[in-house]
Coordinates of C-alpha atoms in Angstrom, one line a residue:
Chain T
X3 CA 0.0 0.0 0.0
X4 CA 2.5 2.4 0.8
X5 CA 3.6 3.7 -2.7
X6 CA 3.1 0.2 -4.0
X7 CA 0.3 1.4 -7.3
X8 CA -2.5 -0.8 -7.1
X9 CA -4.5 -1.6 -10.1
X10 CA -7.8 -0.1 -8.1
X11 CA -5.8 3.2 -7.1
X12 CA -6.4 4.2 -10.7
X13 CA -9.8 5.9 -10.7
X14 CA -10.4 6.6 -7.4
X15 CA -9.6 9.2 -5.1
X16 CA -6.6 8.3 -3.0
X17 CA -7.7 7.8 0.2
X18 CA -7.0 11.3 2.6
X19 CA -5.2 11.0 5.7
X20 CA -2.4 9.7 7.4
X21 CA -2.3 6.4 5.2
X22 CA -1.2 7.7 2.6
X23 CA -1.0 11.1 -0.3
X24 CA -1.0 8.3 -3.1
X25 CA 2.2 8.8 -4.0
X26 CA 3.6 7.3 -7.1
X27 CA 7.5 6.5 -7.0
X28 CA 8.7 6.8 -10.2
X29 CA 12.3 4.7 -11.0
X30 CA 14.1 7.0 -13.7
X31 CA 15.7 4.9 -16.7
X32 CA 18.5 6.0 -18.5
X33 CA 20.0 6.3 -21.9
X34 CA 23.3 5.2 -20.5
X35 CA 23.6 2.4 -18.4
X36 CA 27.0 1.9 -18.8
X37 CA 27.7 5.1 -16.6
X38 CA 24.8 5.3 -14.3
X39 CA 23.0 3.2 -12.2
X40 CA 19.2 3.4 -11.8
X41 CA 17.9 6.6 -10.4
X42 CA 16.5 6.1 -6.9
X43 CA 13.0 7.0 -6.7
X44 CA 11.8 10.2 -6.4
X45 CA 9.0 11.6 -4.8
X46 CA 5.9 13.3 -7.0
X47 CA 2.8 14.6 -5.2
X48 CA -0.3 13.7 -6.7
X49 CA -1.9 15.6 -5.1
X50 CA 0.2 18.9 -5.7
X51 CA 1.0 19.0 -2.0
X52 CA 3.9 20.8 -0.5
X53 CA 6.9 20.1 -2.4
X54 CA 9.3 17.7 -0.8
X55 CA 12.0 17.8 -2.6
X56 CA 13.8 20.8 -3.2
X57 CA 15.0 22.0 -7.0
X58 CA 18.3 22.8 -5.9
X59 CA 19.1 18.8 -5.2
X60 CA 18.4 17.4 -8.7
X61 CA 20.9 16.4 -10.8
X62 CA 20.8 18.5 -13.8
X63 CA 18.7 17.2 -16.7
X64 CA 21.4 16.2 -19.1
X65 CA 22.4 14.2 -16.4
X66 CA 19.5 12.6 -15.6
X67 CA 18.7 11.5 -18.5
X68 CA 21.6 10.1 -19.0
X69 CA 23.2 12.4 -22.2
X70 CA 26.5 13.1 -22.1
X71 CA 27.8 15.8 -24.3
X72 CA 30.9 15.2 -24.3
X73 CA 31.1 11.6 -24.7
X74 CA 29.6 12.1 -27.5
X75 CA 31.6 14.6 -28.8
X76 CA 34.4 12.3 -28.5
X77 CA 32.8 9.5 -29.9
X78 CA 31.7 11.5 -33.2
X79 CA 35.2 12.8 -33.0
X80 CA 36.3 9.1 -33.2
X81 CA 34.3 8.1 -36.5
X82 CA 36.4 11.2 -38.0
X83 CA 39.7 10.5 -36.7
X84 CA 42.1 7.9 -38.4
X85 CA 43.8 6.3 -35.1
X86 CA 42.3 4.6 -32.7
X87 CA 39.6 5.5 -30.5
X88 CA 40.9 7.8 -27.6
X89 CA 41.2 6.5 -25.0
X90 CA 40.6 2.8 -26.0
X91 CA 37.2 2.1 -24.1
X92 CA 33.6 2.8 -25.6
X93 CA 30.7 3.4 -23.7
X94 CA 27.8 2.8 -25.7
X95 CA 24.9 5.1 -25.4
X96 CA 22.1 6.2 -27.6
X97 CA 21.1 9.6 -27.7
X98 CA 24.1 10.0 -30.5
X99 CA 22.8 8.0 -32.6
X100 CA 19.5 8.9 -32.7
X101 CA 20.7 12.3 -33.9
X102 CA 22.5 10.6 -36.2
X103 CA 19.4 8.4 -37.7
X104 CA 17.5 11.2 -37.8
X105 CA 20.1 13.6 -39.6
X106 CA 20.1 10.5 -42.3
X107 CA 16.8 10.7 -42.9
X108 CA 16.5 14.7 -43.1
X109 CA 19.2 14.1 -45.6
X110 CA 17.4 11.6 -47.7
X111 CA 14.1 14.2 -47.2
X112 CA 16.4 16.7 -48.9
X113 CA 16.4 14.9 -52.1
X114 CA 12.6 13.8 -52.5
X115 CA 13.0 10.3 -50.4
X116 CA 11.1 10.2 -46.8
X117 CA 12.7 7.2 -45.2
X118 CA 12.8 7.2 -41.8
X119 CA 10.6 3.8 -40.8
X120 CA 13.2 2.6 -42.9
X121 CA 16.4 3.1 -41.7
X122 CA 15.3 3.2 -37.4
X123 CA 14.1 -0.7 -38.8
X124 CA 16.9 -1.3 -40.9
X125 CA 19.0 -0.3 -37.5
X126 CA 16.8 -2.3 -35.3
X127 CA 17.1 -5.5 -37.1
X128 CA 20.9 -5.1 -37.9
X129 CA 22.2 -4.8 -34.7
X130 CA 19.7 -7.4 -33.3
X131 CA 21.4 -9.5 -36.1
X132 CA 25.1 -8.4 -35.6
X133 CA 24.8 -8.9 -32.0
X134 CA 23.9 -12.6 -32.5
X135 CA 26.4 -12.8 -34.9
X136 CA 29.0 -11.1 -33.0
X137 CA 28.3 -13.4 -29.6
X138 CA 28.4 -16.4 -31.6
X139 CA 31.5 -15.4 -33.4
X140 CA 33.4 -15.1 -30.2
X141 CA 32.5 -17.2 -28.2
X142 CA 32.0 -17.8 -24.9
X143 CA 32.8 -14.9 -22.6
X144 CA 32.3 -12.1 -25.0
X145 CA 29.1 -10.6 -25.8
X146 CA 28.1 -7.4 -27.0
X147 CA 24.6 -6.5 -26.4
X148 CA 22.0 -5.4 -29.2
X149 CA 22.5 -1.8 -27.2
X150 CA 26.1 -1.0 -28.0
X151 CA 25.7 -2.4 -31.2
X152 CA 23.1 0.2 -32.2
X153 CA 25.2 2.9 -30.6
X154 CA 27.6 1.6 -32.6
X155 CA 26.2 1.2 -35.6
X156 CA 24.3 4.6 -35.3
X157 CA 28.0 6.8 -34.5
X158 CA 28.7 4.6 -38.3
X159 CA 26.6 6.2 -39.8
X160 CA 27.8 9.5 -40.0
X161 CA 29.8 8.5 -43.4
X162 CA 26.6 7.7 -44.8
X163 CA 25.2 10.9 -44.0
X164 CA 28.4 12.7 -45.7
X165 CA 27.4 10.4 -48.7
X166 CA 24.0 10.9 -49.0
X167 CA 24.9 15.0 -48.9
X168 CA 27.4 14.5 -51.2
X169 CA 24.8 12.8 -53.6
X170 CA 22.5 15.9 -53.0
X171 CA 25.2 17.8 -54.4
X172 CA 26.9 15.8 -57.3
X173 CA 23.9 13.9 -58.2
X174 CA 24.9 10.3 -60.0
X175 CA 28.1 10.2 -61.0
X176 CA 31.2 8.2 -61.6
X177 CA 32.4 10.3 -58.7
X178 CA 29.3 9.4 -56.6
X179 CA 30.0 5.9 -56.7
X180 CA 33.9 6.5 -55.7
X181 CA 32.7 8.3 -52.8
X182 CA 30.0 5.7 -51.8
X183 CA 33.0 2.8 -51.6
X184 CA 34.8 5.5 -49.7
X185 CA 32.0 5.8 -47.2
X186 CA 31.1 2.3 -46.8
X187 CA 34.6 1.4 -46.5
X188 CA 35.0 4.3 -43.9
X189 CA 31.8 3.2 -41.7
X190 CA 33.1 -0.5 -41.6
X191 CA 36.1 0.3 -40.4
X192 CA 34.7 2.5 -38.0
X193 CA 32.8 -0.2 -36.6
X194 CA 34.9 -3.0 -36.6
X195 CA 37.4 -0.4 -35.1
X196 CA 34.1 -0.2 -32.3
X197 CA 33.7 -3.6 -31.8
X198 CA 37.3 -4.7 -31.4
X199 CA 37.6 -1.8 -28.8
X200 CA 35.1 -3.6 -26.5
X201 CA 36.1 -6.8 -27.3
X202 CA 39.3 -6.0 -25.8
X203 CA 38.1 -4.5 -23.2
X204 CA 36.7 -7.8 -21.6
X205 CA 39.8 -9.5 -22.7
X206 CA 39.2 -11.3 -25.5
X207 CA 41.3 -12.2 -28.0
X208 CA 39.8 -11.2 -31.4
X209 CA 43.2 -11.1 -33.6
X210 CA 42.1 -14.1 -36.0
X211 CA 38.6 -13.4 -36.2
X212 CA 39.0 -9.6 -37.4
X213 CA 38.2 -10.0 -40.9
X214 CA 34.8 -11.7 -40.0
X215 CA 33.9 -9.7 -37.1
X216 CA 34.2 -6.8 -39.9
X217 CA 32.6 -8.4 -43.1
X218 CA 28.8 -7.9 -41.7
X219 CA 29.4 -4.5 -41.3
X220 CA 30.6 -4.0 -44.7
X221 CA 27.3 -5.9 -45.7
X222 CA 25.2 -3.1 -43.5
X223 CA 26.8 -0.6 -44.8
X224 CA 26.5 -1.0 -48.2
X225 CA 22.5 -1.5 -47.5
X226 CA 22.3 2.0 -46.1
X227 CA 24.7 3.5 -48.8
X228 CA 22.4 1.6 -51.4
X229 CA 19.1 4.1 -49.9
X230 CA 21.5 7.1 -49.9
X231 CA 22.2 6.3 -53.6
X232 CA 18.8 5.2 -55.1
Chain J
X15 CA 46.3 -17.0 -29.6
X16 CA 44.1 -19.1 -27.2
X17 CA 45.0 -17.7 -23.8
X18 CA 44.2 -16.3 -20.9
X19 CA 40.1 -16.8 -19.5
X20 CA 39.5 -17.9 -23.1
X21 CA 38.9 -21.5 -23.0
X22 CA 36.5 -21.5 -26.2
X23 CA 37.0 -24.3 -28.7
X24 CA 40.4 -25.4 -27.6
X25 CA 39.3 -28.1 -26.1
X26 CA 36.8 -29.3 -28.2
X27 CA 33.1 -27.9 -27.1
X28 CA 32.0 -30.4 -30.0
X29 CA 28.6 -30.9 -31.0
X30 CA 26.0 -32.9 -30.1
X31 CA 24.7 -35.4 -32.1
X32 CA 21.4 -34.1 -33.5
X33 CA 18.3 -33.9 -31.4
X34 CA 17.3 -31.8 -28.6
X35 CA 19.7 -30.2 -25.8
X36 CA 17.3 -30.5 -23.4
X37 CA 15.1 -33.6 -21.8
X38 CA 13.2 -33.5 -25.0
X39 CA 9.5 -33.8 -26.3
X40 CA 7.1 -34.7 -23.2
X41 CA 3.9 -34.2 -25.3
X42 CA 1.2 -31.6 -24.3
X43 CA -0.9 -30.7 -22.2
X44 CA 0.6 -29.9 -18.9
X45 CA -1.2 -27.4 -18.5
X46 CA -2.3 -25.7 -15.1
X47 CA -5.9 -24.2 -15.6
X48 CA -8.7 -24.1 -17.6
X49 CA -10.1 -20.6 -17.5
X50 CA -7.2 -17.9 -19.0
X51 CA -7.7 -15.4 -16.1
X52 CA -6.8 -12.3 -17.8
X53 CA -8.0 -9.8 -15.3
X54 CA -5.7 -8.3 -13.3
X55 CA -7.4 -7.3 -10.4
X56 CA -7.8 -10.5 -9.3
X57 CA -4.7 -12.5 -8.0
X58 CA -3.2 -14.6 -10.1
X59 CA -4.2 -12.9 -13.3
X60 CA -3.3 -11.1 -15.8
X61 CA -1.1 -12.0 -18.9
X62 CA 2.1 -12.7 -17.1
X63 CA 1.7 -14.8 -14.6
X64 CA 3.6 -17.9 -13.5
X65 CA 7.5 -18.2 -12.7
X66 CA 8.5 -15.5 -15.1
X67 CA 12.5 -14.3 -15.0
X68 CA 12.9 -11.5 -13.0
X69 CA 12.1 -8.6 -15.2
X70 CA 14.8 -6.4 -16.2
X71 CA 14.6 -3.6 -17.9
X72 CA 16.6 -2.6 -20.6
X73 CA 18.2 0.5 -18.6
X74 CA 19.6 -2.3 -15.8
X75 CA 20.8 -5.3 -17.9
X76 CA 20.7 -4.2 -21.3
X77 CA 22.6 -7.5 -22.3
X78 CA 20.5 -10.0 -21.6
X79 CA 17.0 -7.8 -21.9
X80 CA 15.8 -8.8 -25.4
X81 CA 17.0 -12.8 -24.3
X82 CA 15.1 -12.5 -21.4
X83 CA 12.5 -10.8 -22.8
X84 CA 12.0 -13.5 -25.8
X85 CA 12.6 -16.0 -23.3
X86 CA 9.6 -14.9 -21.4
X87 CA 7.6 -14.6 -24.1
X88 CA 8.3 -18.0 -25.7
X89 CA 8.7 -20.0 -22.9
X90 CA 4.7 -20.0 -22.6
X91 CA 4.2 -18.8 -19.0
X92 CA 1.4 -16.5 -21.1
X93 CA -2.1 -16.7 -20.1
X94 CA -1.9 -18.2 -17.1
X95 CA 0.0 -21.1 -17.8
X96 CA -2.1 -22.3 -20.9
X97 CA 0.6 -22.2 -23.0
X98 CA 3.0 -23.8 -20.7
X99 CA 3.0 -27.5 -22.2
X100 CA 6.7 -28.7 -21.6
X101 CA 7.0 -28.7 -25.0
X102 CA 6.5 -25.2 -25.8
X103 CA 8.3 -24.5 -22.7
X104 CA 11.7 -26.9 -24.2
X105 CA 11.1 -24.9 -27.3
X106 CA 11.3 -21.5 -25.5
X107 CA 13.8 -22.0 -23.5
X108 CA 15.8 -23.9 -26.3
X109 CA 15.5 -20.8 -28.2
X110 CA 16.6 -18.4 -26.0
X111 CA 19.6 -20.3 -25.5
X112 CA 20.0 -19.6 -29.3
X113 CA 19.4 -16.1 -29.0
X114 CA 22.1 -15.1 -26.8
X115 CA 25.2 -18.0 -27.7
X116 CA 24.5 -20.1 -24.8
X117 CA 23.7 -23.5 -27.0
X118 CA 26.7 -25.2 -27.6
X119 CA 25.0 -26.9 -30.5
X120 CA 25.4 -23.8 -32.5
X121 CA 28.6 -21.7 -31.3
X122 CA 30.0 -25.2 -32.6
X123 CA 29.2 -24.1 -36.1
X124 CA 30.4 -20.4 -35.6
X125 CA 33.7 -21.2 -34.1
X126 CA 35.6 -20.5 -37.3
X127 CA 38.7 -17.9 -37.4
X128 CA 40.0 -16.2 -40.4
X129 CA 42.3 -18.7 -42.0
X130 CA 39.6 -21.2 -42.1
X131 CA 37.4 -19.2 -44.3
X132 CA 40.0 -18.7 -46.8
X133 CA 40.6 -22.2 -47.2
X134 CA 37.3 -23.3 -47.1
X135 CA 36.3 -20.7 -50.0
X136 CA 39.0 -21.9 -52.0
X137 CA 37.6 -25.2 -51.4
X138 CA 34.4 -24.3 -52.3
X139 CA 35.0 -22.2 -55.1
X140 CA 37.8 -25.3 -56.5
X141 CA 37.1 -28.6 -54.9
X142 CA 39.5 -30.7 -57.4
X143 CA 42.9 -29.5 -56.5
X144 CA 42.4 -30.0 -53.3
X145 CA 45.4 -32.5 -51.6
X146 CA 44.3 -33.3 -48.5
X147 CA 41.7 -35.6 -47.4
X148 CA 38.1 -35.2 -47.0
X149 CA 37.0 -36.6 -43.9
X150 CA 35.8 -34.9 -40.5
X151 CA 38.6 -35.4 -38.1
X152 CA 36.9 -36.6 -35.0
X153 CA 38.1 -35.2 -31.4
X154 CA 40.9 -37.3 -29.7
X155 CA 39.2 -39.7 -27.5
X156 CA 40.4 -37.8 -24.6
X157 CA 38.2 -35.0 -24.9
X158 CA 34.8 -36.5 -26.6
X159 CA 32.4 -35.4 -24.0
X160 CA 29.1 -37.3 -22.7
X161 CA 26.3 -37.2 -25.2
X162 CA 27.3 -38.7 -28.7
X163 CA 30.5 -38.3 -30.9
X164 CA 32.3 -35.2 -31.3
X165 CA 33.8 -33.8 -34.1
X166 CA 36.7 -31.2 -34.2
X167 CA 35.6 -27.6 -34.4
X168 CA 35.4 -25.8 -37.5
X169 CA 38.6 -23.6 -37.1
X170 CA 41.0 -26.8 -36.6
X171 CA 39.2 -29.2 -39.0
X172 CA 38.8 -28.2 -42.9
X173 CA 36.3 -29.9 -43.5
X174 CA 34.0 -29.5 -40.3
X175 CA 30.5 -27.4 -41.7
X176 CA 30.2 -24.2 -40.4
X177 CA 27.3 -21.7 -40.6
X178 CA 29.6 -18.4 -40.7
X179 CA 30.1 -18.9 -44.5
X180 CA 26.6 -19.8 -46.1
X181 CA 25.0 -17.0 -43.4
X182 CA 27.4 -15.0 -44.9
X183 CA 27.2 -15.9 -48.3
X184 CA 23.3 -15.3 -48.8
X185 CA 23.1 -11.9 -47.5
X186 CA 26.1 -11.1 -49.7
X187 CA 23.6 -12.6 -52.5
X188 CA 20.9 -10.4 -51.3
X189 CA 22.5 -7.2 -51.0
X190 CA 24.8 -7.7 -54.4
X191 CA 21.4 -8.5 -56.1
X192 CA 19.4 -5.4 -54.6
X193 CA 22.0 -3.2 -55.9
X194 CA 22.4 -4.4 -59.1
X195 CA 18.6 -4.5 -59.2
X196 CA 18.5 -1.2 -58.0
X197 CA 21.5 0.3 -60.7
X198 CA 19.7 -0.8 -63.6
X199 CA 16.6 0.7 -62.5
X200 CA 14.4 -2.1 -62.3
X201 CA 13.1 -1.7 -59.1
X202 CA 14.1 0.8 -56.3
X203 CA 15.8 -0.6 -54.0
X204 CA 15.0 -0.6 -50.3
X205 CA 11.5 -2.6 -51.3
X206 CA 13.0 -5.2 -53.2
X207 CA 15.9 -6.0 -50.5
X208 CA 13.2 -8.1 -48.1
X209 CA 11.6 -10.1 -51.5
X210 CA 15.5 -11.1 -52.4
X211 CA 16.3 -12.0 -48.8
X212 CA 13.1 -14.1 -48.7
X213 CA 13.3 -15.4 -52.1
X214 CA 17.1 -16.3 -50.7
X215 CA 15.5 -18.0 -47.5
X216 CA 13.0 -20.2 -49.5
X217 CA 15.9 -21.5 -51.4
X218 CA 17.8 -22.7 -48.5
X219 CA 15.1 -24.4 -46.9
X220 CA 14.3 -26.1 -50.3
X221 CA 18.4 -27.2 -50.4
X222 CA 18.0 -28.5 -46.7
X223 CA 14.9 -30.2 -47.6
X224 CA 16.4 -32.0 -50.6
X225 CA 19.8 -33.1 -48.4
X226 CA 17.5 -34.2 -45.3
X227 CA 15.1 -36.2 -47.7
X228 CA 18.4 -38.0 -49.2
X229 CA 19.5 -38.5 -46.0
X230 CA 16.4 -40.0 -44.7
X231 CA 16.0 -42.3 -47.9
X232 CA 19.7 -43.4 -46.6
X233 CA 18.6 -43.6 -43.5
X234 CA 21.4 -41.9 -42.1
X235 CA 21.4 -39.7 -38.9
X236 CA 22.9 -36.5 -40.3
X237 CA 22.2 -33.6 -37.7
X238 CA 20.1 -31.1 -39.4
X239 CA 22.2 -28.2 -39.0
X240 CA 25.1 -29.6 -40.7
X241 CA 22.6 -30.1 -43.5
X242 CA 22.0 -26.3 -43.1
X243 CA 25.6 -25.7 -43.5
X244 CA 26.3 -27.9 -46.8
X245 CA 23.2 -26.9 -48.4
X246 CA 23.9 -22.7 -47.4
X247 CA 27.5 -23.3 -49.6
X248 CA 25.9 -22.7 -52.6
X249 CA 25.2 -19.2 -51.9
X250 CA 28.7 -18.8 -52.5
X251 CA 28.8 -19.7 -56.2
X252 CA 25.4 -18.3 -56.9
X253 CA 27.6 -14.8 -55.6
X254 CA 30.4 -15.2 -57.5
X255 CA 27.8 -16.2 -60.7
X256 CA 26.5 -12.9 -59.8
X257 CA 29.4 -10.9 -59.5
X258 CA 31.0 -12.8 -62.3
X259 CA 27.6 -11.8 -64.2
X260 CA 28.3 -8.1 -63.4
X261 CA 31.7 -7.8 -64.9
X262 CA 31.7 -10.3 -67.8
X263 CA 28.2 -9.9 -69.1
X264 CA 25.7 -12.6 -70.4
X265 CA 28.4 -15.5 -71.3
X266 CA 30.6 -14.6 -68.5
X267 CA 27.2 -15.6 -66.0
X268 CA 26.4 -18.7 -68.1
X269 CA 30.0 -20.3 -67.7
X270 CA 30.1 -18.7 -64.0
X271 CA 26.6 -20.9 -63.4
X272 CA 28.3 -24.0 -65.0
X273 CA 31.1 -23.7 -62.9
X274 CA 29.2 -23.0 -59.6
X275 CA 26.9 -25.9 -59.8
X276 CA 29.7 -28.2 -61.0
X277 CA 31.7 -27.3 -57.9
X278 CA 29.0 -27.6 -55.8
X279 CA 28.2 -30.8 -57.1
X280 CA 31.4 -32.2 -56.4
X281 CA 31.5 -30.7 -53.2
X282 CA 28.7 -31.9 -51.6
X283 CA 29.6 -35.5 -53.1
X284 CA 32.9 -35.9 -51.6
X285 CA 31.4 -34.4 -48.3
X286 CA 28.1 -36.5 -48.1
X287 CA 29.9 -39.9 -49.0
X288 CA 32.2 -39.5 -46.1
X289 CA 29.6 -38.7 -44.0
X290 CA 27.2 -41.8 -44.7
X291 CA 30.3 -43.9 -44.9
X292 CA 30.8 -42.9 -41.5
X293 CA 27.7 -43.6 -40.4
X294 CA 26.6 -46.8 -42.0
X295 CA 29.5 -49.4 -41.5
X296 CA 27.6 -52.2 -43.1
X297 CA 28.2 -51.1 -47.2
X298 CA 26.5 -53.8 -48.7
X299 CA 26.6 -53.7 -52.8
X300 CA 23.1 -52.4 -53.5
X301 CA 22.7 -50.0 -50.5
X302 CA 26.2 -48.2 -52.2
X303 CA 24.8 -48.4 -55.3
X304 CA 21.6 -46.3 -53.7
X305 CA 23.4 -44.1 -52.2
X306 CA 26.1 -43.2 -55.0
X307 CA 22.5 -42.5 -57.3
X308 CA 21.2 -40.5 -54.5
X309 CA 24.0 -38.3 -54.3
X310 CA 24.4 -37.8 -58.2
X311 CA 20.7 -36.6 -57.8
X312 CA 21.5 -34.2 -55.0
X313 CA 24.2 -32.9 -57.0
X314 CA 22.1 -32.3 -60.4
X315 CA 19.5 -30.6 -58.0
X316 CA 22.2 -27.9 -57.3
X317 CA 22.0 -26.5 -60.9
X318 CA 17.9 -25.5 -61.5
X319 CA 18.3 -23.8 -57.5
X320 CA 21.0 -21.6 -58.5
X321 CA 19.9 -21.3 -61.8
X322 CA 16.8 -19.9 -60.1
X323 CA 18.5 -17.5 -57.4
X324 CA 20.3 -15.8 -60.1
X325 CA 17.8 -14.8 -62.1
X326 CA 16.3 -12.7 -59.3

């Protein structure tokens, strides 16, 4: 009873008095649950009581919900860079990607195609795929879940977008097509660069597997370059 | 480069033979109630009800959420336990084993490293000069576990099937094929990819259903996914007809097709008469006489299926 919803609360007026304000505890999720844990609950009145928590403890909001700028930042910095990532970890998270998913389809919107359902199902699927793929590939031990291989696969397609804006302003071309294996090349290695990364990290050894930890990719890749193009 | 916490395939985490992992088919009708009780007021109700796993959301175990999730949806504790026959329960829980690389049945067919898909594409793509022998090497005797023979895995054993290559191998197919479908302005693209995949799909299952029906006639206990395996090969010359196709024009595909199919043919000979020579010691004169016409048919059958995929 105490806090606990009840399927009859809803509906009814919560009962006045010293049982109880019906208070709903809310348990926050985040985008990022490689940094932060859960939330603890916090209190909301229903009843628009006095306040009992004061605005001054909250984390702020970027925080809460789990975005970090400049994780990002670094991340996206990463796609563009030719070395290695940074600082050799990668914390998957999504909120990247989704600006980059919808930047792909604003881009496709620029030149007459409205793709969206598309390519968020085309990510869906893929990662749900390349995470299977990726588990069974290694083994034992190593897994990466479908999470960080959207993130991943999302922060990849930033070469796509390049390509699809490039095609916006070349149009079909010999030197369309010579930048489209440029970008798909570029995403794949991108992501295989990803994946090894947190392979690594939980110490797995993925030296003779490389090429076929990558190859998918380059299949994935060329399925989004293939909507950029046509 | 096996070190370290990695014990993987080392030491042989074979396969079983065939069948199910788990206890196996009890039959139906296990189940707990009569009345589906889907209100959930009342205790007991509701949709999910029953030993569930804990639920997990995706923000606190993002790993194993969808698995979970899948699990809990196919291993029938829906509607109050109607659905929760042992058999659809082995089924569930079988497949989420699949889902997240726990089943040892099929990481044995993924266990494949770099060098072994070279060699086995060159094999594919050229069975006849091939030196070496054609048999499964089985594991040392030391390391066969409980539960039926063992082979070795695919990455120390040539000739073990894997499912790396053929899963491989189609979507190659279907993505080459969408984009050439796509440049030459048949069809645009995006809609057609999901027709080729299925169109691809159909054709497997019609090669696995032509090898298990052999096999059966032979009465010989192949394990179906190994059948899933030698039938997927051919995607890889119906690709290379493809991309063969693509650069050499009209003739170029033609001679590529004759090739692919006559490879394939061979291939799957050599493989499938080792495998029912292992299996059936007893080789009387007319039972090798059956089989040697069976195989000859399986082998002709390779040329109207990829015949067919490439025309797509």
């Amino acid at each position: 009873m105490n806090g606990q919803p009840n399927w009859s609360d809803y509906g009814q007026q919560p009962p006045q008095g010293a049982a109880g304000q019906g208070n709903l505890n809310f348990v926050s999720t985040s985008f990022d649950p490689g940094r932060a844990q859960a939330q603890p609950s916090y209190n909301t009145n229903y009843n628009n009581n006095t306040a009992t928590t004061s605005f001054d403890d909250e984390p702020p909001l970027l925080e809460e919900l789990g975005i970090d700028i400049t994780s990002i930042f670094k991340k996206t910095g990463a796609v563009f860079s030719f070395g290695s990532t940074a600082d050799g970890t990668y914390d998957s998270d999504l909120s990247g990607p989704i600006v980059f998913i919808l930047g792909l389809g604003f881009s496709h919107m620029l030149s007459g195609k409205v793709l969206f359902g598309l390519i968020i199902g085309w990510t869906i699927i893929t990662s749900l795929g390349m995470s299977w793929l990726v588990n069974l590939l290694v083994g034992p031990g190593g897994d990466i879940g479908m999470y960080a291989c959207c993130s991943i696969l999302g922060y990849c397609l930033v070469p796509q977008i390049v390509l699809s804006l490039a095609y916006l302003v070349i149009g079909k071309s010999v030197a369309l097509s010579v930048i489209a294996v440029f970008a798909i090349l570029w995403s794949t290695r991108v992501a295989s660069r990803f994946v090894t990364v947190r392979l690594k990290a939980k110490h797995i050894p993925v030296e003779e597997q490389r090429s076929l930890l990558a190859y998918p990719w380059l299949l994935v890749f060329s399925m989004f370059a293939l909507l950029s193009l046509y | 480069m096996e070190g370290g916490g990695f014990t993987g395939y080392a030491q042989g985490g074979g396969y079983m033979g065939g069948g199910y992992e788990q206890g196996g088919y009890a039959g139906y009708g296990a189940g707990q109630g009569t009345n589906p009780n889907l209100n959930p007021n009342q205790p007991g109700g509701g949709l999910h009800t029953g030993q569930n796993q804990p639920s997990v959301s995706m923000a606190t175990d993002p790993q194993n959420f969808l698995a979970k999730e899948a699990g809990n949806i196919l291993g029938g504790n829906l509607l109050g336990g109607q659905l929760a026959g042992s058999a659809v329960k082995a089924y569930g829980e079988r497949a989420q084993r699949w889902a997240t690389g726990q089943s040892k049945t099929l990481t044995y067919y993924f266990s494949v490293n770099t060098k072994y898909a070279g060699k086995k594409l060159r094999l594919l793509l050229c069975p006849f000069i091939h030196r070496g022998s054609w048999t499964r090497m089985p594991e040392p005797a030391s390391l066969q576990g409980a539960g039926g023979f063992h082979y070795k895995p695919p990455r120390h054993d040539l000739n073990a099937p894997d499912l790396y290559i053929p899963l491989m191998a189609w979507s190659t197919w279907a993505v080459v094929s969408s984009w050439l479908e796509a440049s030459s302005g048949k069809s645009p693209g995006p809609e057609r990819f999901g027709q080729i995949v299925w169109s691809g799909i159909f054709v497997w299952a019609a090669q696995v259903a032509l090898l298990r029906t052999a096999m059966w006639l032979l009465s010989s206990q192949v394990p179906l996914l190994d059948l899933c395996c030698y039938g997927g090969y051919i995607f890889v010359h119906i690709t290379a007809q493809v991309l063969v196709g693509i650069v050499a024009g009209h003739w170029g595909y033609y001679a590529a097709l004759a090739w692919g199919t006559l490879c394939m043919g061979v291939f799957l000979v050599k493989t499938l008469k080792r495998t029912l020579y292992s299996q059936t010691r007893q080789a009387s004169k007319q039972h090798s006489k059956r089989q040697s016409y069976m195989l000859l048919g399986i082998a002709m059958a390779q040329l109207p299926l990829a015949y067919w995929l490439g025309k797509i």
